PDB file of C-alpha atoms in Angstrom:
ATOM      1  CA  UNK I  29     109.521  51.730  99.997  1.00 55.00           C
ATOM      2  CA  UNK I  30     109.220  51.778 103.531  1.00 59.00           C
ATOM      3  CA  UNK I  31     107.850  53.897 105.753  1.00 56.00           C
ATOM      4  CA  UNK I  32     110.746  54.908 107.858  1.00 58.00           C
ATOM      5  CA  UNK I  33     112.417  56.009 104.153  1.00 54.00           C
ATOM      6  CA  UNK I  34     109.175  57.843 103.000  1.00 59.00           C
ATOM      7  CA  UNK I  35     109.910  60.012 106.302  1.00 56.00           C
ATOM      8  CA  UNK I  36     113.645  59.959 106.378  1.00 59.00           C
ATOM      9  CA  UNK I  37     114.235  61.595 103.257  1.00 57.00           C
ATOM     10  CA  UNK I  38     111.889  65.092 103.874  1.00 58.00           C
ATOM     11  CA  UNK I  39     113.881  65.363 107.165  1.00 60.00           C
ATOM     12  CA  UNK I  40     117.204  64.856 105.501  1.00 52.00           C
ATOM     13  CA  UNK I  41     115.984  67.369 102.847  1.00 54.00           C
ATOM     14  CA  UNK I  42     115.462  69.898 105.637  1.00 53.00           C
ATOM     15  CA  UNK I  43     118.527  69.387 107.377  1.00 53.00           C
ATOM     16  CA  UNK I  44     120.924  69.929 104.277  1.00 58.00           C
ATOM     17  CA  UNK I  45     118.367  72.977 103.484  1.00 55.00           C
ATOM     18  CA  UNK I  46     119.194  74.602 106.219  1.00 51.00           C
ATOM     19  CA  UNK I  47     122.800  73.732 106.717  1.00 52.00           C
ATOM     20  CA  UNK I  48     123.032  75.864 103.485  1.00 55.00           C
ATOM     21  CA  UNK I  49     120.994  78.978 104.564  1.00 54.00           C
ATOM     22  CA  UNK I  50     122.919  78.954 107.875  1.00 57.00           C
ATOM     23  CA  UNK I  51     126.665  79.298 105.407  1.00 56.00           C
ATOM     24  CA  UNK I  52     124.954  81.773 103.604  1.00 55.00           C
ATOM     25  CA  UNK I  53     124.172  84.052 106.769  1.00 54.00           C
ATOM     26  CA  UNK I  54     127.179  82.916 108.110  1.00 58.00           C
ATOM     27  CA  UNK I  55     128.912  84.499 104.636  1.00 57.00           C
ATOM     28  CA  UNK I  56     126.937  87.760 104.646  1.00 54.00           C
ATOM     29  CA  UNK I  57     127.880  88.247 108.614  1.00 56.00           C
ATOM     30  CA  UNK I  58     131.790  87.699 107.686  1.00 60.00           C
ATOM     31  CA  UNK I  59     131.579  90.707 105.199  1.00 53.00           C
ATOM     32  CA  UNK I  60     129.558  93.073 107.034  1.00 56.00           C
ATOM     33  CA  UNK I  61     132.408  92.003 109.957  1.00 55.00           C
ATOM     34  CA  UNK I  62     135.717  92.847 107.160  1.00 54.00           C
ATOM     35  CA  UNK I  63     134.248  96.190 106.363  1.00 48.00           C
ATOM     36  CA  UNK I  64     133.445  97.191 109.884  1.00 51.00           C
ATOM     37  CA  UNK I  65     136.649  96.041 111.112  1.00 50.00           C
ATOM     38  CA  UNK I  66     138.418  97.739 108.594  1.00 45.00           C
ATOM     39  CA  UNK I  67     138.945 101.133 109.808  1.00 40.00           C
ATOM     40  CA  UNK I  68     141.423 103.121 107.541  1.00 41.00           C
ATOM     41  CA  UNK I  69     139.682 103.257 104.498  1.00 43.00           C
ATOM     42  CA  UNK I  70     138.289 106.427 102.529  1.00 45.00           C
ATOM     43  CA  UNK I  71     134.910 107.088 102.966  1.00 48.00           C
ATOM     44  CA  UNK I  72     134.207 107.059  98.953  1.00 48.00           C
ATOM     45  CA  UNK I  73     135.337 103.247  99.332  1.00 52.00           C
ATOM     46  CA  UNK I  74     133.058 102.611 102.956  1.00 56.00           C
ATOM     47  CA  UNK I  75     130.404 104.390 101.255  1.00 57.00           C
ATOM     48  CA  UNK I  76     130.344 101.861  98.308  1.00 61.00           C
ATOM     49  CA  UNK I  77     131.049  98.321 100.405  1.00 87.00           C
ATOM     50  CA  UNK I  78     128.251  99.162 102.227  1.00 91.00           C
ATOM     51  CA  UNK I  79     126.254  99.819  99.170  1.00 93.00           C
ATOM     52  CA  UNK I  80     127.532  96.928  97.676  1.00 94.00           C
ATOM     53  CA  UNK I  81     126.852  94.472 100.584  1.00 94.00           C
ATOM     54  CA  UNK I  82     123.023  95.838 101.321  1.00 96.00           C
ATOM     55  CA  UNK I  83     122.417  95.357  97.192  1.00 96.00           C
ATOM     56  CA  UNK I  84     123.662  92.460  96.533  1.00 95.00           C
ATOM     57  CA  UNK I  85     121.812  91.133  99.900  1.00 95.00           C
ATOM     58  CA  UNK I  86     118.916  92.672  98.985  1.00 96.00           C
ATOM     59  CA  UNK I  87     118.866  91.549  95.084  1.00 96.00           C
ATOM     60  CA  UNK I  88     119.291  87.446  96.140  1.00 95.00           C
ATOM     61  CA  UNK I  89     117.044  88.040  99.336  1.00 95.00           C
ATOM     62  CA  UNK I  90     114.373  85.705  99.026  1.00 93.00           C
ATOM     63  CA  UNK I  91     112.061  84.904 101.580  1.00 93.00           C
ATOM     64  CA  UNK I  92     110.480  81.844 101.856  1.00 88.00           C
ATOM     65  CA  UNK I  93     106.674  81.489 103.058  1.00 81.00           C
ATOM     66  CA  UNK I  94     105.709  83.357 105.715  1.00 73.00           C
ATOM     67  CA  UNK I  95     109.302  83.770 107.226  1.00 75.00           C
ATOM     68  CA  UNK I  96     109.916  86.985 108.716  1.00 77.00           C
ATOM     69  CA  UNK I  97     112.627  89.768 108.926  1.00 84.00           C
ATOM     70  CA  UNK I  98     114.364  87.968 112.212  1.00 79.00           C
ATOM     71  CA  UNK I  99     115.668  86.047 109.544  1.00 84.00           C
ATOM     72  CA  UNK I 100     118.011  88.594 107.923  1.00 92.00           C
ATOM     73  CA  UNK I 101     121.343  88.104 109.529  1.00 92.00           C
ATOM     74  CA  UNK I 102     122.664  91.193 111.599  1.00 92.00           C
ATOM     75  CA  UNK I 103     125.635  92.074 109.940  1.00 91.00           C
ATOM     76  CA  UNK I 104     123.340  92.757 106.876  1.00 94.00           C
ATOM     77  CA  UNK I 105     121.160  95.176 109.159  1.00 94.00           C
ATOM     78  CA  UNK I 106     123.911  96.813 110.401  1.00 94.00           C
ATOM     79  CA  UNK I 107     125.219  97.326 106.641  1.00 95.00           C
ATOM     80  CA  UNK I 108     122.032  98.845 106.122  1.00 96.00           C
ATOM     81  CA  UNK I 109     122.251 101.117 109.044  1.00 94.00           C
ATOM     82  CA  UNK I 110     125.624 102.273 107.732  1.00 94.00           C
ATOM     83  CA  UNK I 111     124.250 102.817 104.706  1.00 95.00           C
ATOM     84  CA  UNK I 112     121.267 105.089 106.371  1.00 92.00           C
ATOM     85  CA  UNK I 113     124.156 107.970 107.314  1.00 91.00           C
ATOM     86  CA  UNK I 114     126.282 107.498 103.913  1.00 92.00           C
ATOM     87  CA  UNK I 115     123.761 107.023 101.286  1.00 95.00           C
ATOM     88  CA  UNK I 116     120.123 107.955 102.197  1.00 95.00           C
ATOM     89  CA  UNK I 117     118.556 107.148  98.590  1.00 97.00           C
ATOM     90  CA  UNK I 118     119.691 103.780  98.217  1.00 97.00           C
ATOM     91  CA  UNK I 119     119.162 103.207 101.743  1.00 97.00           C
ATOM     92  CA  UNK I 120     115.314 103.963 100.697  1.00 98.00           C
ATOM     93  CA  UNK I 121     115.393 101.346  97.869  1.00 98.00           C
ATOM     94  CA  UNK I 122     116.679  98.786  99.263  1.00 98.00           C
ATOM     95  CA  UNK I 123     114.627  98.744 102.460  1.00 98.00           C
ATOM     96  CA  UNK I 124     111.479  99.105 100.235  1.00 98.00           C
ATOM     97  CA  UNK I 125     112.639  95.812  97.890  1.00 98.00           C
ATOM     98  CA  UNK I 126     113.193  93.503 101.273  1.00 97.00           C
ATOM     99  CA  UNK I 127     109.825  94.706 102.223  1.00 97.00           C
ATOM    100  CA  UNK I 128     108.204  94.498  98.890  1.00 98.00           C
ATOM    101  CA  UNK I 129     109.675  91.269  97.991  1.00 97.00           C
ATOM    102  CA  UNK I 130     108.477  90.030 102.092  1.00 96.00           C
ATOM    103  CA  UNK I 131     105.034  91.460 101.694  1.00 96.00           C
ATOM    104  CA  UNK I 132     104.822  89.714  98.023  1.00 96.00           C
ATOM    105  CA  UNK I 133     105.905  86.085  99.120  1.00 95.00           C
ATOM    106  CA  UNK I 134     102.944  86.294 102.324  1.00 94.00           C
ATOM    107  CA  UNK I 135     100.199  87.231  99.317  1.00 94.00           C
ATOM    108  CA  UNK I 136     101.779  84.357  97.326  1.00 93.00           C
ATOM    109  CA  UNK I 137     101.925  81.551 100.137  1.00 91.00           C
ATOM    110  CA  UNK I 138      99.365  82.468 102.349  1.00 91.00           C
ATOM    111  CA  UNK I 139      96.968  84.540 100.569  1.00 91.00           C
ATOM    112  CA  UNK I 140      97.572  87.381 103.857  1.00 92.00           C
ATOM    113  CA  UNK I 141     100.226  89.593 105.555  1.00 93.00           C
ATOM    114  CA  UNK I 142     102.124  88.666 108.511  1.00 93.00           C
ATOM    115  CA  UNK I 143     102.797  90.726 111.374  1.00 93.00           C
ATOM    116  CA  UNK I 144     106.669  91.870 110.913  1.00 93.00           C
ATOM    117  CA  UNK I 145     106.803  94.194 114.497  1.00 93.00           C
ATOM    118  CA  UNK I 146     104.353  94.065 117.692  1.00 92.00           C
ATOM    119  CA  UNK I 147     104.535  96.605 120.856  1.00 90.00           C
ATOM    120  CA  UNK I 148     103.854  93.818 122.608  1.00 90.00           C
ATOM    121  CA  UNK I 149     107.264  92.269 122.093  1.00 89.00           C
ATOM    122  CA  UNK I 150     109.185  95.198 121.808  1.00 88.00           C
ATOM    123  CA  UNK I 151     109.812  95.175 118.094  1.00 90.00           C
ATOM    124  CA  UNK I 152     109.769  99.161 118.068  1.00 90.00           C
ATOM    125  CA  UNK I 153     112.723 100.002 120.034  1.00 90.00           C
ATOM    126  CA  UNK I 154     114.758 102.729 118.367  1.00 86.00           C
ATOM    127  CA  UNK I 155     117.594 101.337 119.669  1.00 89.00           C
ATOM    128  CA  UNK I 156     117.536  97.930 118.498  1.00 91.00           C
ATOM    129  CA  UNK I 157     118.975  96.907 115.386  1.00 92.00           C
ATOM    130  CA  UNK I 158     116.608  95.413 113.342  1.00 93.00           C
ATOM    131  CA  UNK I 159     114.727  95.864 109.801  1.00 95.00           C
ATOM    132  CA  UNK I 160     111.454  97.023 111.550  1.00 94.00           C
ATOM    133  CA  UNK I 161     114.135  99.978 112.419  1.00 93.00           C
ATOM    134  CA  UNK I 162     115.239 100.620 109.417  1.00 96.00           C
ATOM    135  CA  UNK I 163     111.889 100.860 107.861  1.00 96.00           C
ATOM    136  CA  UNK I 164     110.834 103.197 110.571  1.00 94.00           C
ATOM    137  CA  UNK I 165     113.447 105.273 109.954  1.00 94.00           C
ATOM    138  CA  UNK I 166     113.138 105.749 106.707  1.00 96.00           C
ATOM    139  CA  UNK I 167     109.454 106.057 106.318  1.00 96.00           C
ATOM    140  CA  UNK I 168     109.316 108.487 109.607  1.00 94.00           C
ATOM    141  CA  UNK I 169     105.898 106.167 110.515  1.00 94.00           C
ATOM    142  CA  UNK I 170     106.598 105.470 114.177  1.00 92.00           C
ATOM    143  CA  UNK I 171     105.912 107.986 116.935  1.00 90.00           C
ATOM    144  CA  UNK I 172     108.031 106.309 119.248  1.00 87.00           C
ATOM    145  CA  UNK I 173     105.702 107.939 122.058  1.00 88.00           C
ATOM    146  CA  UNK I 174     102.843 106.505 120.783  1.00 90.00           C
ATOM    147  CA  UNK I 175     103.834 102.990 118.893  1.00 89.00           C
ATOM    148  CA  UNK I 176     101.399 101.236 117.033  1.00 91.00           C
ATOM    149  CA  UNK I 177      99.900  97.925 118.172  1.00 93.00           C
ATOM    150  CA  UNK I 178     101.297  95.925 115.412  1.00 94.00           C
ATOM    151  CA  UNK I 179     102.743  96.273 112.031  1.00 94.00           C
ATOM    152  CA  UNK I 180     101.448  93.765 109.468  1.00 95.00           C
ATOM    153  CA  UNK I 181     104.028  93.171 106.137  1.00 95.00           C
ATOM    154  CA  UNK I 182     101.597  95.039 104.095  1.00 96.00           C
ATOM    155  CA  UNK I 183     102.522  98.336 105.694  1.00 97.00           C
ATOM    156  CA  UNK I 184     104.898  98.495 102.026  1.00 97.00           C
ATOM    157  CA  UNK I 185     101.446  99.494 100.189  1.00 97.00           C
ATOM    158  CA  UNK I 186     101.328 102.846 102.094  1.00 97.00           C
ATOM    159  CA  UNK I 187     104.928 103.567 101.747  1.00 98.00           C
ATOM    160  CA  UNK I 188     104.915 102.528  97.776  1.00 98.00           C
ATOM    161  CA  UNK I 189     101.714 104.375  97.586  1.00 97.00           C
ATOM    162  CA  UNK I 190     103.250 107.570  98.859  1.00 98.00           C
ATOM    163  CA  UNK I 191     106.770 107.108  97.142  1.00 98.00           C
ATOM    164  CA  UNK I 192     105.594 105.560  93.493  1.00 98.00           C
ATOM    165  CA  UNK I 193     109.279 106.946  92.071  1.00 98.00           C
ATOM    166  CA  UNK I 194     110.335 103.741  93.963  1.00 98.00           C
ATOM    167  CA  UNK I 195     108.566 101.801  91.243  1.00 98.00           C
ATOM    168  CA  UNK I 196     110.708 102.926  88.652  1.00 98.00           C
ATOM    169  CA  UNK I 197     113.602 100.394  90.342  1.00 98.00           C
ATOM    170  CA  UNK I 198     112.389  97.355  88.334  1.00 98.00           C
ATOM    171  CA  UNK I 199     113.246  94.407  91.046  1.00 98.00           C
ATOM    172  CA  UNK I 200     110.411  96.422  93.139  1.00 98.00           C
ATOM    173  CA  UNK I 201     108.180  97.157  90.278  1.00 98.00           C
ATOM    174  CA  UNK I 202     107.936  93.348  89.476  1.00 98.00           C
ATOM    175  CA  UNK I 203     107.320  92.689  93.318  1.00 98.00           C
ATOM    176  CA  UNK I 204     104.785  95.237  93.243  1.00 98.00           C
ATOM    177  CA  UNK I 205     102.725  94.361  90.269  1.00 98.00           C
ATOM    178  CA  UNK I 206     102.630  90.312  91.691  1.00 96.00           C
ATOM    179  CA  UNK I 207     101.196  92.086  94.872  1.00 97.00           C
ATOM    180  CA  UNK I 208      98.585  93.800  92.661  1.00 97.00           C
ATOM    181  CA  UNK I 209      97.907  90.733  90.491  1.00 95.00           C
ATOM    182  CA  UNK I 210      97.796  88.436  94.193  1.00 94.00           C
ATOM    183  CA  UNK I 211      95.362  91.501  96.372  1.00 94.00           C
ATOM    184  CA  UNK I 212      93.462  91.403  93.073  1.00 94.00           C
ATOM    185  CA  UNK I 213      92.395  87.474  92.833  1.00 92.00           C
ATOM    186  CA  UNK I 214      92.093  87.780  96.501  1.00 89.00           C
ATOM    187  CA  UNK I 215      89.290  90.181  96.037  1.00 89.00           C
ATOM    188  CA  UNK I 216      87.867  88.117  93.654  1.00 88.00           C
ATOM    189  CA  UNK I 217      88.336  85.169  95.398  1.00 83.00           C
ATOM    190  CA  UNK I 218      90.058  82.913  93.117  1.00 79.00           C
ATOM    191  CA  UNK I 219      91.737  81.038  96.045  1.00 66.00           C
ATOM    192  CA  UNK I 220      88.851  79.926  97.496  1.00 57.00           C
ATOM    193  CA  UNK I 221      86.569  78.887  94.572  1.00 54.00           C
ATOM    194  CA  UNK I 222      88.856  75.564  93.940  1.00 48.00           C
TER     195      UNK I 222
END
């Protein structure tokens, strides 16, 4: 095999890869768009398309190394937004799972967190729409007076800490006991003694 294949074939693997996430955003943006366009429906019915597009988002969500939350398309943040004024408790459980399942695939690739939201860049304007938001507004962390430095993924172990009824929702009590079983060989340091 030559070498122009051996390197033709990871590029072409990364090119269809992504061709495919980029539909699936694409998909998730065009219903976010039908709902919000759609203005003459009862609330009852807005109340559960926006639940329904924010759980079935969150449910498949899987992130992949040490992406981060710029990665979740928009429409999909502004479903969960929506979601924030119509249904406040499963607003709470599905921020935590995108958050438990991020904070859970950094342990597993990279052994570490990875800073989701930085002053520095402007990550913790209250008026931008973005995850970082929506976990800020449900958690009531940021003093947007005083905002922290940075945010590191792991910031989920405080909230879970402080809300452990969240653990009861089985998708982020199985993310939350790999982040236990992951901090715990950490400590030990299994990853390093190979």
């Amino acid at each position: 095999m030559s070498l122009t294949k051996i390197l033709f074939l990871p590029i072409l693997f990364l090119l269809i890869s992504c061709n495919q996430k980029q539909k699936q955003i694409d998909t998730w943006n065009e219903r976010v768009a039908e709902f919000e366009e759609t203005k003459n429906f009862e609330s009852e019915n807005k109340t559960q398309d926006f639940k329904k597009i924010v759980a079935d988002f969150s449910e498949q969500y899987a992130p992949n190394r040490s992406e981060k939350l710029d990665s979740i398309p928009i429409g999909i943040i502004k479903a969960f937004k929506e979601l924030r004024n119509i249904d406040k408790d499963a607003h709470e459980k599905y921020v935590t799972l995108i958050f438990t399942k991020l904070y859970a695939e950094h342990l597993r690739c990279c052994h570490q967190g990875y800073i989701i939201a930085s002053r520095f860049k402007n990550d913790f304007d209250k008026g931008k729409v973005s995850m970082v938001n929506e976990f800020a507004f449900m958690s009531n962390y940021v003093d947007y007076e005083n905002v922290p430095e940075a945010w590191s993924s792991g910031i989920i172990e405080k909230w879970l800490t402080e809300n452990p009824r969240l653990l009861e929702f089985e998708p982020i009590g199985k993310h939350k006991q790999m982040i236990d079983s992951i901090s715990n060989k950490i400590a030990n340091g299994d990853y390093w003694n190979n």
